[in-house]
Amino acid sequence: MTRIHSTALATLVALALGSPSLGAPPQIFGPEIGLDRFMGVRISLGDLDGDGDIDLLGGQEALTWFQGRGDGRFEGRRRIGPQDAIGNASASYFKGTDMDGDGDLDVALSRLSFHQSNYLAWHENLGADGFGPMEILVQMTVLVRATLSVDLNGDGLPDFVVLEDSGRLGWYKNLGIAQGQSPRFGPFRSILAPTVGMRLTRAGDVDGDGDMDLVSLRRPQSFQPTQLHYSENLGAGVFAPVRISDSASRSESSLALADMDLDGDCLLYTSPSPRD
């Protein structure tokens, strides 16, 4: 795994924004293209209408999407699900993904709340008819900190990864669908026992063997450095014992896994909390 330390991040920010010592920033991106303020703090990208262009999904009051025009611009604000539908307004996580294996992107979502019931749900992509109403797939009885929709066992169907508030990490296997029904999910499968201080988790093929591994951030106490917990996927959703890295020297608050230089390696990027 490769990580960018806070000093390197500061250099990257300086390159992007410009500084007296580094000179003017390179012109990497064009001018800002504004969208409605409804988008809120969360967005997700994907070809929701199957026309080959990337669309934009987001929102806080209700899940809504913009159709991509193919030139980096978006148009046609549309609501996910029927106008009289309720439930997805408080979605904590959402992503366009093919939940039922029919070739188009549905919307997987979760609601995580300390005061209301937590659940994993979906909106089926109905093609020209838009998206169907929200259907709850898994009702959770414990407090949950984070969720992901990713194929862990390599069967082509996205599963749900769940990080519980207790620090227990696990997943629900997508069992597929019967004719005319919603996707079915198996029981919770534990990957990591409850661990104090677990903050978030991300998925990526860290070791390059073709399956999705998991990397989590843990900070036991506010004065202690962050740890990286690596859960290697051995295949079919079976995970090796967690490996812990104590190399993080600051209180990282975010994490991303991506092959940014397109060399086939999954790079791990972290950023420190702005309070540190």
mmCIF file of N, CA, C and O in Angstrom, residues 17 34 37 49 79 141 162 164 174-175 195 202 209 247 253 266:
data_model
loop_
_atom_site.group_PDB
_atom_site.id
_atom_site.type_symbol
_atom_site.label_atom_id
_atom_site.label_comp_id
_atom_site.label_asym_id
_atom_site.label_seq_id
_atom_site.Cartn_x
_atom_site.Cartn_y
_atom_site.Cartn_z
ATOM 1 N N LEU A 17 -3.366 25.211 -5.745
ATOM 2 C CA LEU A 17 -3.880 26.541 -5.449
ATOM 3 C C LEU A 17 -2.884 27.656 -5.745
ATOM 4 O O LEU A 17 -3.256 28.816 -5.866
ATOM 5 N N GLY A 34 -21.788 25.324 -12.222
ATOM 6 C CA GLY A 34 -22.664 25.266 -11.063
ATOM 7 C C GLY A 34 -23.886 24.385 -11.296
ATOM 8 O O GLY A 34 -24.374 24.232 -12.417
ATOM 9 N N ARG A 37 -28.399 24.015 -5.654
ATOM 10 C CA ARG A 37 -27.912 23.862 -4.285
ATOM 11 C C ARG A 37 -28.476 22.625 -3.615
ATOM 12 O O ARG A 37 -28.005 22.202 -2.571
ATOM 13 N N ASP A 49 -28.913 6.285 -17.046
ATOM 14 C CA ASP A 49 -29.883 6.074 -18.115
ATOM 15 C C ASP A 49 -29.344 5.226 -19.267
ATOM 16 O O ASP A 49 -30.023 5.019 -20.267
ATOM 17 N N ARG A 79 -36.187 13.342 -10.005
ATOM 18 C CA ARG A 79 -36.231 12.693 -8.704
ATOM 19 C C ARG A 79 -36.082 11.182 -8.854
ATOM 20 O O ARG A 79 -36.585 10.588 -9.816
ATOM 21 N N THR A 141 -30.726 -3.814 13.174
ATOM 22 C CA THR A 141 -31.168 -3.532 14.541
ATOM 23 C C THR A 141 -30.064 -2.923 15.392
ATOM 24 O O THR A 141 -30.268 -2.690 16.581
ATOM 25 N N VAL A 162 -20.805 -3.405 5.852
ATOM 26 C CA VAL A 162 -21.351 -2.625 6.961
ATOM 27 C C VAL A 162 -20.308 -2.514 8.068
ATOM 28 O O VAL A 162 -19.749 -3.524 8.510
ATOM 29 N N GLU A 164 -20.318 -1.428 11.781
ATOM 30 C CA GLU A 164 -21.210 -1.110 12.888
ATOM 31 C C GLU A 164 -20.556 -0.116 13.838
ATOM 32 O O GLU A 164 -19.330 0.040 13.861
ATOM 33 N N ASN A 174 -25.267 -10.637 -1.512
ATOM 34 C CA ASN A 174 -26.379 -10.526 -2.458
ATOM 35 C C ASN A 174 -26.648 -11.914 -3.045
ATOM 36 O O ASN A 174 -25.799 -12.479 -3.728
ATOM 37 N N LEU A 175 -27.825 -12.465 -2.779
ATOM 38 C CA LEU A 175 -28.176 -13.806 -3.213
ATOM 39 C C LEU A 175 -28.869 -13.818 -4.568
ATOM 40 O O LEU A 175 -29.236 -14.885 -5.067
ATOM 41 N N THR A 195 -14.248 -3.479 17.431
ATOM 42 C CA THR A 195 -12.960 -2.832 17.699
ATOM 43 C C THR A 195 -13.200 -1.360 17.972
ATOM 44 O O THR A 195 -13.730 -0.645 17.111
ATOM 45 N N ARG A 202 -13.049 1.498 3.258
ATOM 46 C CA ARG A 202 -13.100 1.644 1.808
ATOM 47 C C ARG A 202 -12.705 0.310 1.161
ATOM 48 O O ARG A 202 -11.982 -0.487 1.750
ATOM 49 N N ASP A 209 -5.061 -8.987 -7.011
ATOM 50 C CA ASP A 209 -5.405 -10.373 -7.344
ATOM 51 C C ASP A 209 -6.805 -10.500 -7.938
ATOM 52 O O ASP A 209 -7.302 -11.602 -8.146
ATOM 53 N N SER A 247 1.792 3.205 10.780
ATOM 54 C CA SER A 247 2.629 4.227 10.154
ATOM 55 C C SER A 247 1.971 5.587 10.085
ATOM 56 O O SER A 247 2.637 6.576 9.822
ATOM 57 N N SER A 253 -8.640 11.663 8.584
ATOM 58 C CA SER A 253 -10.091 11.680 8.701
ATOM 59 C C SER A 253 -10.790 11.189 7.445
ATOM 60 O O SER A 253 -11.998 11.012 7.445
ATOM 61 N N CYS A 266 -3.302 -0.358 -6.907
ATOM 62 C CA CYS A 266 -4.278 0.391 -6.126
ATOM 63 C C CYS A 266 -3.540 1.225 -5.080
ATOM 64 O O CYS A 266 -2.857 0.681 -4.213
#
